[in-house]
mmCIF file of C-alpha atoms (C1' of nucleotides) in Angstrom:
data_model
loop_
_atom_site.group_PDB
_atom_site.id
_atom_site.type_symbol
_atom_site.label_atom_id
_atom_site.label_comp_id
_atom_site.label_asym_id
_atom_site.label_seq_id
_atom_site.Cartn_x
_atom_site.Cartn_y
_atom_site.Cartn_z
ATOM 1 C CA MET L 1 155.029 94.811 77.169
ATOM 2 C CA GLN L 2 153.848 96.191 80.497
ATOM 3 C CA PRO L 3 153.758 99.957 81.083
ATOM 4 C CA ASP L 4 156.846 101.296 82.835
ATOM 5 C CA ALA L 5 156.903 103.885 85.606
ATOM 6 C CA THR L 6 156.577 106.773 83.139
ATOM 7 C CA ASP L 7 153.633 105.135 81.407
ATOM 8 C CA LYS L 8 151.944 104.608 84.741
ATOM 9 C CA LYS L 9 152.253 108.263 85.612
ATOM 10 C CA ILE L 10 150.595 109.111 82.323
ATOM 11 C CA LEU L 11 147.803 106.628 83.001
ATOM 12 C CA GLU L 12 147.193 108.084 86.431
ATOM 13 C CA LEU L 13 146.828 111.547 84.954
ATOM 14 C CA LEU L 14 144.552 110.423 82.134
ATOM 15 C CA GLN L 15 142.376 108.423 84.501
ATOM 16 C CA GLU L 16 141.819 111.581 86.478
ATOM 17 C CA ASN L 17 141.395 113.971 83.557
ATOM 18 C CA ALA L 18 141.442 112.804 79.981
ATOM 19 C CA HIS L 19 141.179 116.362 78.695
ATOM 20 C CA MET L 20 144.634 117.196 79.937
ATOM 21 C CA THR L 21 146.766 118.169 76.968
ATOM 22 C CA ILE L 22 149.853 116.225 76.036
ATOM 23 C CA LYS L 23 151.812 119.384 76.687
ATOM 24 C CA GLU L 24 150.470 119.573 80.223
ATOM 25 C CA ILE L 25 151.193 115.903 80.888
ATOM 26 C CA ALA L 26 154.675 116.331 79.443
ATOM 27 C CA SER L 27 155.479 119.217 81.751
ATOM 28 C CA ARG L 28 154.219 117.313 84.794
ATOM 29 C CA ILE L 29 156.447 114.353 84.158
ATOM 30 C CA ASN L 30 159.382 116.352 82.813
ATOM 31 C CA LEU L 31 159.340 115.138 79.251
ATOM 32 C CA SER L 32 158.734 116.706 75.866
ATOM 33 C CA VAL L 33 155.469 116.205 74.022
ATOM 34 C CA THR L 34 156.749 113.655 71.525
ATOM 35 C CA PRO L 35 157.539 110.755 73.863
ATOM 36 C CA VAL L 36 154.349 111.386 75.826
ATOM 37 C CA HIS L 37 152.339 111.287 72.643
ATOM 38 C CA GLU L 38 154.024 108.093 71.518
ATOM 39 C CA ARG L 39 153.537 106.397 74.860
ATOM 40 C CA ILE L 40 149.845 107.206 74.909
ATOM 41 C CA ARG L 41 149.317 105.955 71.350
ATOM 42 C CA LYS L 42 151.186 102.788 72.179
ATOM 43 C CA MET L 43 149.055 102.100 75.243
ATOM 44 C CA GLU L 44 145.942 102.705 73.180
ATOM 45 C CA ARG L 45 147.163 100.346 70.454
ATOM 46 C CA GLU L 46 148.054 97.641 72.923
ATOM 47 C CA GLY L 47 144.752 97.889 74.740
ATOM 48 C CA PHE L 48 145.848 99.190 78.134
ATOM 49 C CA ILE L 49 143.729 102.235 77.446
ATOM 50 C CA GLU L 50 140.326 100.960 76.375
ATOM 51 C CA LYS L 51 138.368 104.099 75.762
ATOM 52 C CA TYR L 52 137.775 107.722 76.621
ATOM 53 C CA VAL L 53 134.428 108.695 78.062
ATOM 54 C CA CYS L 54 132.737 111.563 79.791
ATOM 55 C CA LEU L 55 131.155 111.008 83.190
ATOM 56 C CA LEU L 56 127.806 112.625 83.836
ATOM 57 C CA ASN L 57 126.162 113.812 87.020
ATOM 58 C CA ARG L 58 123.290 111.380 87.344
ATOM 59 C CA ARG L 59 121.489 113.430 89.972
ATOM 60 C CA LYS L 60 121.380 116.493 87.763
ATOM 61 C CA LEU L 61 119.946 114.319 85.028
ATOM 62 C CA GLY L 62 117.208 113.066 87.305
ATOM 63 C CA LYS L 63 118.673 109.630 87.980
ATOM 64 C CA SER L 64 118.901 110.028 91.723
ATOM 65 C CA LEU L 65 118.389 106.459 92.827
ATOM 66 C CA LEU L 66 121.137 103.875 92.796
ATOM 67 C CA VAL L 67 120.269 100.295 93.645
ATOM 68 C CA TYR L 68 122.316 97.142 93.952
ATOM 69 C CA CYS L 69 120.456 93.897 93.272
ATOM 70 C CA HIS L 70 121.223 90.311 94.055
ATOM 71 C CA VAL L 71 119.556 87.976 91.642
ATOM 72 C CA THR L 72 119.116 84.254 92.027
ATOM 73 C CA LEU L 73 118.166 82.261 88.983
ATOM 74 C CA ASP L 74 115.430 79.664 89.001
ATOM 75 C CA LYS L 75 117.709 77.010 87.620
ATOM 76 C CA GLN L 76 121.478 77.194 87.274
ATOM 77 C CA ARG L 77 121.340 76.058 83.705
ATOM 78 C CA LYS L 78 122.824 77.319 80.478
ATOM 79 C CA GLU L 79 119.484 78.438 79.068
ATOM 80 C CA SER L 80 118.678 80.475 82.152
ATOM 81 C CA PHE L 81 122.035 82.253 82.135
ATOM 82 C CA GLU L 82 121.702 82.948 78.439
ATOM 83 C CA GLU L 83 118.223 84.378 78.749
ATOM 84 C CA PHE L 84 119.242 86.533 81.659
ATOM 85 C CA ASN L 85 122.456 87.832 80.096
ATOM 86 C CA LYS L 86 120.688 88.727 76.896
ATOM 87 C CA ALA L 87 117.907 90.548 78.719
ATOM 88 C CA ILE L 88 120.390 92.558 80.796
ATOM 89 C CA ALA L 89 122.158 93.767 77.656
ATOM 90 C CA GLY L 90 118.945 95.494 76.651
ATOM 91 C CA MET L 91 118.337 97.268 79.947
ATOM 92 C CA PRO L 92 119.984 100.711 79.928
ATOM 93 C CA GLU L 93 119.292 101.224 83.646
ATOM 94 C CA VAL L 94 121.642 98.322 84.456
ATOM 95 C CA LEU L 95 125.144 99.762 84.445
ATOM 96 C CA GLU L 96 126.936 96.748 85.801
ATOM 97 C CA CYS L 97 126.095 93.076 85.968
ATOM 98 C CA SER L 98 128.349 90.281 87.157
ATOM 99 C CA VAL L 99 128.110 86.602 87.903
ATOM 100 C CA VAL L 100 129.370 86.108 91.438
ATOM 101 C CA SER L 101 130.301 83.316 93.791
ATOM 102 C CA GLY L 102 128.081 82.880 96.823
ATOM 103 C CA ASN L 103 124.464 82.268 97.686
ATOM 104 C CA PHE L 104 123.060 84.215 94.738
ATOM 105 C CA ASP L 105 123.993 84.299 91.075
ATOM 106 C CA TYR L 106 124.147 87.888 89.856
ATOM 107 C CA MET L 107 125.090 91.237 91.224
ATOM 108 C CA LEU L 108 123.556 94.253 89.485
ATOM 109 C CA LYS L 109 124.035 97.982 89.714
ATOM 110 C CA VAL L 110 120.957 99.855 88.608
ATOM 111 C CA VAL L 111 120.363 103.564 88.045
ATOM 112 C CA VAL L 112 116.810 104.935 88.055
ATOM 113 C CA SER L 113 114.945 108.174 88.776
ATOM 114 C CA ASP L 114 113.124 107.262 91.965
ATOM 115 C CA SER L 115 111.485 104.411 93.837
ATOM 116 C CA GLU L 116 108.517 104.368 91.482
ATOM 117 C CA ASP L 117 110.844 104.119 88.530
ATOM 118 C CA TYR L 118 112.661 101.314 90.303
ATOM 119 C CA ASN L 119 109.403 99.544 90.936
ATOM 120 C CA GLN L 120 108.655 99.651 87.219
ATOM 121 C CA PHE L 121 112.045 98.208 86.460
ATOM 122 C CA TYR L 122 111.729 95.574 89.147
ATOM 123 C CA GLN L 123 108.250 94.375 88.331
ATOM 124 C CA LEU L 124 108.078 94.837 84.575
ATOM 125 C CA LYS L 125 111.610 94.048 83.533
ATOM 126 C CA LEU L 126 113.588 92.018 86.057
ATOM 127 C CA SER L 127 110.975 89.805 87.621
ATOM 128 C CA ALA L 128 109.304 89.410 84.248
ATOM 129 C CA LEU L 129 112.153 87.117 83.272
ATOM 130 C CA SER L 130 111.302 83.436 83.614
ATOM 131 C CA SER L 131 114.902 82.674 84.513
ATOM 132 C CA VAL L 132 114.682 84.761 87.680
ATOM 133 C CA LEU L 133 113.754 83.149 90.954
ATOM 134 C CA HIS L 134 114.631 85.746 93.556
ATOM 135 C CA ILE L 135 115.735 89.371 93.772
ATOM 136 C CA SER L 136 117.084 91.321 96.736
ATOM 137 C CA SER L 137 117.375 95.082 96.404
ATOM 138 C CA TYR L 138 119.798 97.302 98.308
ATOM 139 C CA PHE L 139 119.147 101.007 97.987
ATOM 140 C CA VAL L 140 122.099 103.317 98.128
ATOM 141 C CA ILE L 141 121.693 105.897 100.845
ATOM 142 C CA SER L 142 125.019 107.622 100.371
ATOM 143 C CA GLU L 143 127.867 107.248 97.926
ATOM 144 C CA ILE L 144 131.094 107.467 99.911
ATOM 145 C CA LYS L 145 133.440 106.842 97.027
ATOM 146 C CA HIS L 146 133.017 106.468 93.305
ATOM 147 C CA THR L 147 135.909 106.311 90.897
ATOM 148 C CA THR L 148 136.706 104.686 87.571
ATOM 149 C CA GLY L 149 140.413 104.900 88.233
ATOM 150 C CA ILE L 150 142.016 101.540 88.794
ATOM 151 C CA PRO L 151 145.235 101.505 90.796
ATOM 152 C CA VAL L 152 148.254 101.368 88.473
ATOM 153 C CA GLY L 153 150.971 101.916 91.058
ATOM 154 C CA MET G 1 117.957 124.263 82.570
ATOM 155 C CA GLN G 2 117.677 120.576 81.617
ATOM 156 C CA PRO G 3 119.378 119.286 78.455
ATOM 157 C CA ASP G 4 117.072 119.131 75.449
ATOM 158 C CA ALA G 5 116.911 116.321 72.907
ATOM 159 C CA THR G 6 119.930 117.655 71.009
ATOM 160 C CA ASP G 7 121.979 117.929 74.181
ATOM 161 C CA LYS G 8 121.061 114.369 75.074
ATOM 162 C CA LYS G 9 122.284 113.081 71.747
ATOM 163 C CA ILE G 10 125.588 114.823 72.372
ATOM 164 C CA LEU G 11 125.806 113.309 75.852
ATOM 165 C CA GLU G 12 125.143 109.839 74.497
ATOM 166 C CA LEU G 13 127.964 110.213 72.006
ATOM 167 C CA LEU G 14 130.404 111.624 74.550
ATOM 168 C CA GLN G 15 129.564 108.912 77.060
ATOM 169 C CA GLU G 16 130.493 106.349 74.445
ATOM 170 C CA ASN G 17 133.576 108.109 73.084
ATOM 171 C CA ALA G 18 134.852 111.344 74.528
ATOM 172 C CA HIS G 19 137.549 111.606 71.878
ATOM 173 C CA MET G 20 135.004 112.154 69.157
ATOM 174 C CA THR G 21 135.697 115.550 67.603
ATOM 175 C CA ILE G 22 133.136 118.313 67.676
ATOM 176 C CA LYS G 23 133.111 118.149 63.911
ATOM 177 C CA GLU G 24 132.203 114.469 63.988
ATOM 178 C CA ILE G 25 129.477 114.989 66.580
ATOM 179 C CA ALA G 26 128.151 117.890 64.552
ATOM 180 C CA SER G 27 127.872 115.818 61.408
ATOM 181 C CA ARG G 28 126.120 112.990 63.260
ATOM 182 C CA ILE G 29 123.419 115.235 64.603
ATOM 183 C CA ASN G 30 123.217 117.465 61.537
ATOM 184 C CA LEU G 31 124.494 120.667 63.052
ATOM 185 C CA SER G 32 127.516 122.890 62.567
ATOM 186 C CA VAL G 33 130.416 122.906 64.999
ATOM 187 C CA THR G 34 129.479 126.157 66.735
ATOM 188 C CA PRO G 35 126.240 125.078 68.431
ATOM 189 C CA VAL G 36 127.737 121.712 69.353
ATOM 190 C CA HIS G 37 130.708 123.419 70.935
ATOM 191 C CA GLU G 38 128.481 125.844 72.812
ATOM 192 C CA ARG G 39 126.188 123.117 74.068
ATOM 193 C CA ILE G 40 129.071 121.024 75.371
ATOM 194 C CA ARG G 41 130.638 123.990 77.172
ATOM 195 C CA LYS G 42 127.301 124.851 78.696
ATOM 196 C CA MET G 43 126.757 121.334 80.001
ATOM 197 C CA GLU G 44 130.261 121.347 81.440
ATOM 198 C CA ARG G 45 129.659 124.714 83.110
ATOM 199 C CA GLU G 46 126.348 123.631 84.555
ATOM 200 C CA GLY G 47 127.740 120.364 85.858
ATOM 201 C CA PHE G 48 125.858 117.846 83.749
ATOM 202 C CA ILE G 49 129.227 116.725 82.435
ATOM 203 C CA GLU G 50 131.421 116.104 85.468
ATOM 204 C CA LYS G 51 134.690 114.989 83.979
ATOM 205 C CA TYR G 52 136.494 113.277 81.160
ATOM 206 C CA VAL G 53 138.454 110.148 81.935
ATOM 207 C CA CYS G 54 140.128 107.263 80.210
ATOM 208 C CA LEU G 55 139.095 103.732 81.073
ATOM 209 C CA LEU G 56 141.814 101.132 81.429
ATOM 210 C CA ASN G 57 141.812 97.413 80.907
ATOM 211 C CA ARG G 58 142.314 96.164 84.428
ATOM 212 C CA ARG G 59 143.161 92.617 83.328
ATOM 213 C CA LYS G 60 145.975 93.783 81.115
ATOM 214 C CA LEU G 61 147.297 95.751 84.072
ATOM 215 C CA GLY G 62 147.249 92.697 86.276
ATOM 216 C CA LYS G 63 144.145 93.571 88.274
ATOM 217 C CA SER G 64 142.188 90.494 87.340
ATOM 218 C CA LEU G 65 140.124 90.030 90.435
ATOM 219 C CA LEU G 66 136.971 91.990 91.134
ATOM 220 C CA VAL G 67 135.257 91.544 94.486
ATOM 221 C CA TYR G 68 132.114 92.980 95.993
ATOM 222 C CA CYS G 69 132.055 93.245 99.768
ATOM 223 C CA HIS G 70 129.283 93.706 102.246
ATOM 224 C CA VAL G 71 130.494 95.334 105.382
ATOM 225 C CA THR G 72 128.677 95.526 108.687
ATOM 226 C CA LEU G 73 129.914 98.000 111.259
ATOM 227 C CA ASP G 74 130.410 97.110 114.860
ATOM 228 C CA LYS G 75 128.253 99.961 116.046
ATOM 229 C CA GLN G 76 126.019 102.156 113.896
ATOM 230 C CA ARG G 77 127.454 105.305 115.372
ATOM 231 C CA LYS G 78 128.806 108.501 113.927
ATOM 232 C CA GLU G 79 132.382 107.742 114.975
ATOM 233 C CA SER G 80 132.324 104.333 113.327
ATOM 234 C CA PHE G 81 130.987 105.709 110.047
ATOM 235 C CA GLU G 82 133.547 108.472 110.104
ATOM 236 C CA GLU G 83 136.439 106.142 110.754
ATOM 237 C CA PHE G 84 135.303 103.804 108.042
ATOM 238 C CA ASN G 85 134.658 106.490 105.427
ATOM 239 C CA LYS G 86 138.012 108.068 106.045
ATOM 240 C CA ALA G 87 139.827 104.754 105.785
ATOM 241 C CA ILE G 88 138.094 103.889 102.520
ATOM 242 C CA ALA G 89 139.210 107.160 100.969
ATOM 243 C CA GLY G 90 142.791 106.020 101.386
ATOM 244 C CA MET G 91 142.352 102.590 99.811
ATOM 245 C CA PRO G 92 143.029 102.739 96.070
ATOM 246 C CA GLU G 93 141.760 99.204 95.511
ATOM 247 C CA VAL G 94 138.263 100.312 96.583
ATOM 248 C CA LEU G 95 136.665 101.825 93.500
ATOM 249 C CA GLU G 96 133.175 102.224 94.887
ATOM 250 C CA CYS G 97 131.761 102.400 98.373
ATOM 251 C CA SER G 98 128.176 103.118 99.341
ATOM 252 C CA VAL G 99 126.052 103.125 102.444
ATOM 253 C CA VAL G 100 123.066 100.910 101.724
ATOM 254 C CA SER G 101 119.752 99.970 103.248
ATOM 255 C CA GLY G 102 119.395 96.394 104.431
ATOM 256 C CA ASN G 103 121.051 93.936 106.746
ATOM 257 C CA PHE G 104 124.546 95.288 106.265
ATOM 258 C CA ASP G 105 125.946 98.809 106.164
ATOM 259 C CA TYR G 106 128.336 99.214 103.236
ATOM 260 C CA MET G 107 128.673 97.869 99.773
ATOM 261 C CA LEU G 108 132.186 97.925 98.294
ATOM 262 C CA LYS G 109 133.648 97.227 94.908
ATOM 263 C CA VAL G 110 137.271 96.184 95.133
ATOM 264 C CA VAL G 111 139.878 95.601 92.427
ATOM 265 C CA VAL G 112 142.959 93.503 93.171
ATOM 266 C CA SER G 113 145.463 91.279 91.372
ATOM 267 C CA ASP G 114 144.512 87.877 92.706
ATOM 268 C CA SER G 115 143.158 86.055 95.727
ATOM 269 C CA GLU G 116 146.389 86.484 97.649
ATOM 270 C CA ASP G 117 146.275 90.210 96.994
ATOM 271 C CA TYR G 118 142.672 90.221 98.150
ATOM 272 C CA ASN G 119 143.608 88.381 101.272
ATOM 273 C CA GLN G 120 146.156 91.080 102.075
ATOM 274 C CA PHE G 121 143.552 93.754 101.549
ATOM 275 C CA TYR G 122 140.975 91.875 103.580
ATOM 276 C CA GLN G 123 143.134 91.007 106.550
ATOM 277 C CA LEU G 124 145.493 93.964 106.739
ATOM 278 C CA LYS G 125 143.279 96.799 105.640
ATOM 279 C CA LEU G 126 139.568 96.130 105.927
ATOM 280 C CA SER G 127 139.330 93.922 108.977
ATOM 281 C CA ALA G 128 142.053 95.949 110.647
ATOM 282 C CA LEU G 129 139.496 98.708 111.150
ATOM 283 C CA SER G 130 138.011 98.742 114.620
ATOM 284 C CA SER G 131 134.718 99.971 113.212
ATOM 285 C CA VAL G 132 134.236 96.795 111.201
ATOM 286 C CA LEU G 133 132.268 93.892 112.626
ATOM 287 C CA HIS G 134 131.627 91.652 109.659
ATOM 288 C CA ILE G 135 132.618 91.312 106.014
ATOM 289 C CA SER G 136 131.127 89.145 103.271
ATOM 290 C CA SER G 137 133.039 88.813 100.016
ATOM 291 C CA TYR G 138 131.539 88.013 96.635
ATOM 292 C CA PHE G 139 134.047 87.203 93.924
ATOM 293 C CA VAL G 140 133.164 88.132 90.395
ATOM 294 C CA ILE G 141 133.310 85.123 88.125
ATOM 295 C CA SER G 142 132.206 86.877 84.958
ATOM 296 C CA GLU G 143 131.413 90.459 84.056
ATOM 297 C CA ILE G 144 128.306 90.426 81.893
ATOM 298 C CA LYS G 145 127.969 94.158 81.517
ATOM 299 C CA HIS G 146 130.047 97.123 82.538
ATOM 300 C CA THR G 147 129.332 100.654 81.428
ATOM 301 C CA THR G 148 129.771 104.142 82.794
ATOM 302 C CA GLY G 149 127.029 105.484 80.553
ATOM 303 C CA ILE G 150 123.941 106.504 82.425
ATOM 304 C CA PRO G 151 120.680 106.489 80.448
ATOM 305 C CA VAL G 152 119.856 109.996 79.254
ATOM 306 C CA GLY G 153 116.918 109.106 76.994
ATOM 307 C "C1'" DT F 1 187.453 97.629 72.087
ATOM 308 C "C1'" DC F 2 185.144 99.598 68.419
ATOM 309 C "C1'" DA F 3 181.537 99.763 65.230
ATOM 310 C "C1'" DT F 4 176.622 98.973 64.654
ATOM 311 C "C1'" DT F 5 171.992 98.721 65.951
ATOM 312 C "C1'" DT F 6 168.281 100.000 68.742
ATOM 313 C "C1'" DT F 7 165.663 102.806 71.719
ATOM 314 C "C1'" DG F 8 163.870 106.901 73.489
ATOM 315 C "C1'" DA F 9 163.684 111.739 73.331
ATOM 316 C "C1'" DA F 10 163.845 116.617 71.406
ATOM 317 C "C1'" DG F 11 162.685 120.264 68.129
ATOM 318 C "C1'" DG F 12 160.335 122.060 64.454
ATOM 319 C "C1'" DA F 13 157.041 121.956 60.559
ATOM 320 C "C1'" DT F 14 152.552 120.805 59.331
ATOM 321 C "C1'" DC F 15 148.002 119.570 59.929
ATOM 322 C "C1'" DA F 16 143.649 119.295 62.462
ATOM 323 C "C1'" DT F 17 140.801 120.855 65.956
ATOM 324 C "C1'" DT F 18 139.118 124.036 69.124
ATOM 325 C "C1'" DT F 19 137.694 128.444 70.145
ATOM 326 C "C1'" DT F 20 136.188 132.979 69.161
ATOM 327 C "C1'" DC F 21 133.849 136.455 66.578
ATOM 328 C "C1'" DC F 22 130.424 138.152 63.588
ATOM 329 C "C1'" DG F 23 126.182 138.113 61.090
ATOM 330 C "C1'" DC F 24 121.727 136.092 59.952
ATOM 331 C "C1'" DA F 25 117.113 134.301 60.779
ATOM 332 C "C1'" DA F 26 113.370 132.882 63.741
ATOM 333 C "C1'" DT F 27 110.690 133.730 67.877
ATOM 334 C "C1'" DC F 28 108.541 136.493 71.198
ATOM 335 C "C1'" DA F 29 106.934 140.540 73.746
ATOM 336 C "C1'" DA F 30 105.857 145.251 73.860
ATOM 337 C "C1'" DT R 1 106.386 147.038 63.542
ATOM 338 C "C1'" DT R 2 110.234 147.294 66.569
ATOM 339 C "C1'" DG R 3 113.577 145.589 69.708
ATOM 340 C "C1'" DA R 4 115.532 141.857 72.297
ATOM 341 C "C1'" DT R 5 116.753 137.128 72.653
ATOM 342 C "C1'" DT R 6 118.145 132.670 71.062
ATOM 343 C "C1'" DG R 7 120.196 129.329 68.176
ATOM 344 C "C1'" DC R 8 122.749 128.527 64.152
ATOM 345 C "C1'" DG R 9 126.308 128.884 60.339
ATOM 346 C "C1'" DG R 10 130.715 130.507 58.442
ATOM 347 C "C1'" DA R 11 135.306 131.990 58.848
ATOM 348 C "C1'" DA R 12 139.431 133.466 61.182
ATOM 349 C "C1'" DA R 13 142.532 132.965 64.990
ATOM 350 C "C1'" DA R 14 144.610 130.263 68.510
ATOM 351 C "C1'" DT R 15 145.921 126.063 70.226
ATOM 352 C "C1'" DG R 16 147.111 121.410 70.244
ATOM 353 C "C1'" DA R 17 148.170 116.971 67.895
ATOM 354 C "C1'" DT R 18 150.877 114.643 64.709
ATOM 355 C "C1'" DC R 19 154.711 113.675 61.785
ATOM 356 C "C1'" DC R 20 159.454 113.805 60.464
ATOM 357 C "C1'" DT R 21 164.178 114.348 61.186
ATOM 358 C "C1'" DT R 22 167.993 114.471 64.194
ATOM 359 C "C1'" DC R 23 170.552 113.285 68.245
ATOM 360 C "C1'" DA R 24 172.302 110.770 72.244
ATOM 361 C "C1'" DA R 25 172.710 106.871 75.125
ATOM 362 C "C1'" DA R 26 172.423 102.104 75.807
ATOM 363 C "C1'" DA R 27 172.683 97.521 74.006
ATOM 364 C "C1'" DT R 28 174.628 94.169 70.770
ATOM 365 C "C1'" DG R 29 178.093 91.709 68.350
ATOM 366 C "C1'" DA R 30 182.441 90.779 65.906
#
DNA sequence: TCATTTTGAAGGATCATTTTCCGCAATCAA
DNA sequence: TTGATTGCGGAAAATGATCCTTCAAAATGA
C-alpha cells in the first residue's frame, strides 16, 4: 500500500529531522500520538523508511574535498565490472558509485581531505585497478544544494 | 576540539543507525551511558553532527529514475550563477547541486519517477532557465554503492 | 435497511530511554 | 600536598515510546 497524504507529511518531517518526537509530529499534523506512531512503524515495516542516520559536517572532520569521477573501464566485460564493483565496496572515501549511460561507465562521488589525499586515492586505489582504463576528475568548488530528502509530494 | 577515538566510534555507529539507543552504543564501546550521552551532545553542539534524518526508499515511492546532469551556463557571470542557484533551490527533484571545475559548470543529481517525468523536468524547468546554455544527462543504470556515511577513521 | 465488520483514532497505563545530578578517581599544575 | 579539571559511573527524575482498550465512522453484506 502506498503512503497516503498523512503518511507523506510524516515522511517529509522525518526526512528533515528524525529526532522530532512523535508528539511533535502529531501536533503538527493535528493527530494524536497513537496513529502517528502506528503509521511510522508501518512505513518502517513495509520498507518505505529504510533507515535513520546522522549526517556529519565533513569539513569539520577534515574531509574538505569533494570530487566527482567519471570512470571508463578497459573492457565492458563481466569480469571488469565485478572487479570494479568489489573494489569500490572497500573504499570508504567513495560515498556513491553508479553505472551510467553515456560515454563513460561509472560515476563516483568521493570525499577526501585535500588534493594530496585525493592523489593518493587516485593513484594508489582507483588507477591501480586493472579494470580501469580512464578517469576524469571534477573537483567541487561550491556545494549549492545537498539534501537526502527525496520529494514525496 | 576534534573528536577522539571514542567519539569517532560513536559517530560511526550513529552514521549507520541513528536509532541506536545510548545504552546500546555504550555497551558496544564499553562505557556507561553518561559519557556517551555527553559526547553526543557535545558533538551536536559543536556542529560535527549536523542533523538526524530518515532515509527513504525512493523506488518504493515511485522515484525510480536517478539522473546526473552536467550543466554549462550561457555566460560565466555573477547574474547567471545567481539565477541558476536560486532556481535550483526551488526544485525538489534536485537533491545535489555543485559548482565544479572542468569543461562544464554544474553537476546535478536529480530524482524523478521515469523518463517522461525527467523530460518534464528537463524541458520545463532546467532548460527554461535563461542562464543555461547546455545540459548533458547521464541516466543511472545501477547503483553500486550509496551511503551518507563519511569516513571518520 | 439494519446488523456486522473493518479501519483509524483517542486516551491512559506501562515501560524504556533520555537527561540530570552527584560523587569518585585520575591527571596536572602550582 | 593541595586544588582544579576532566572523564566516568550510578541513580533518580523527566520525558517519550509503546501497548492496550475503547470508540466512532465507514464499508460490507444479508
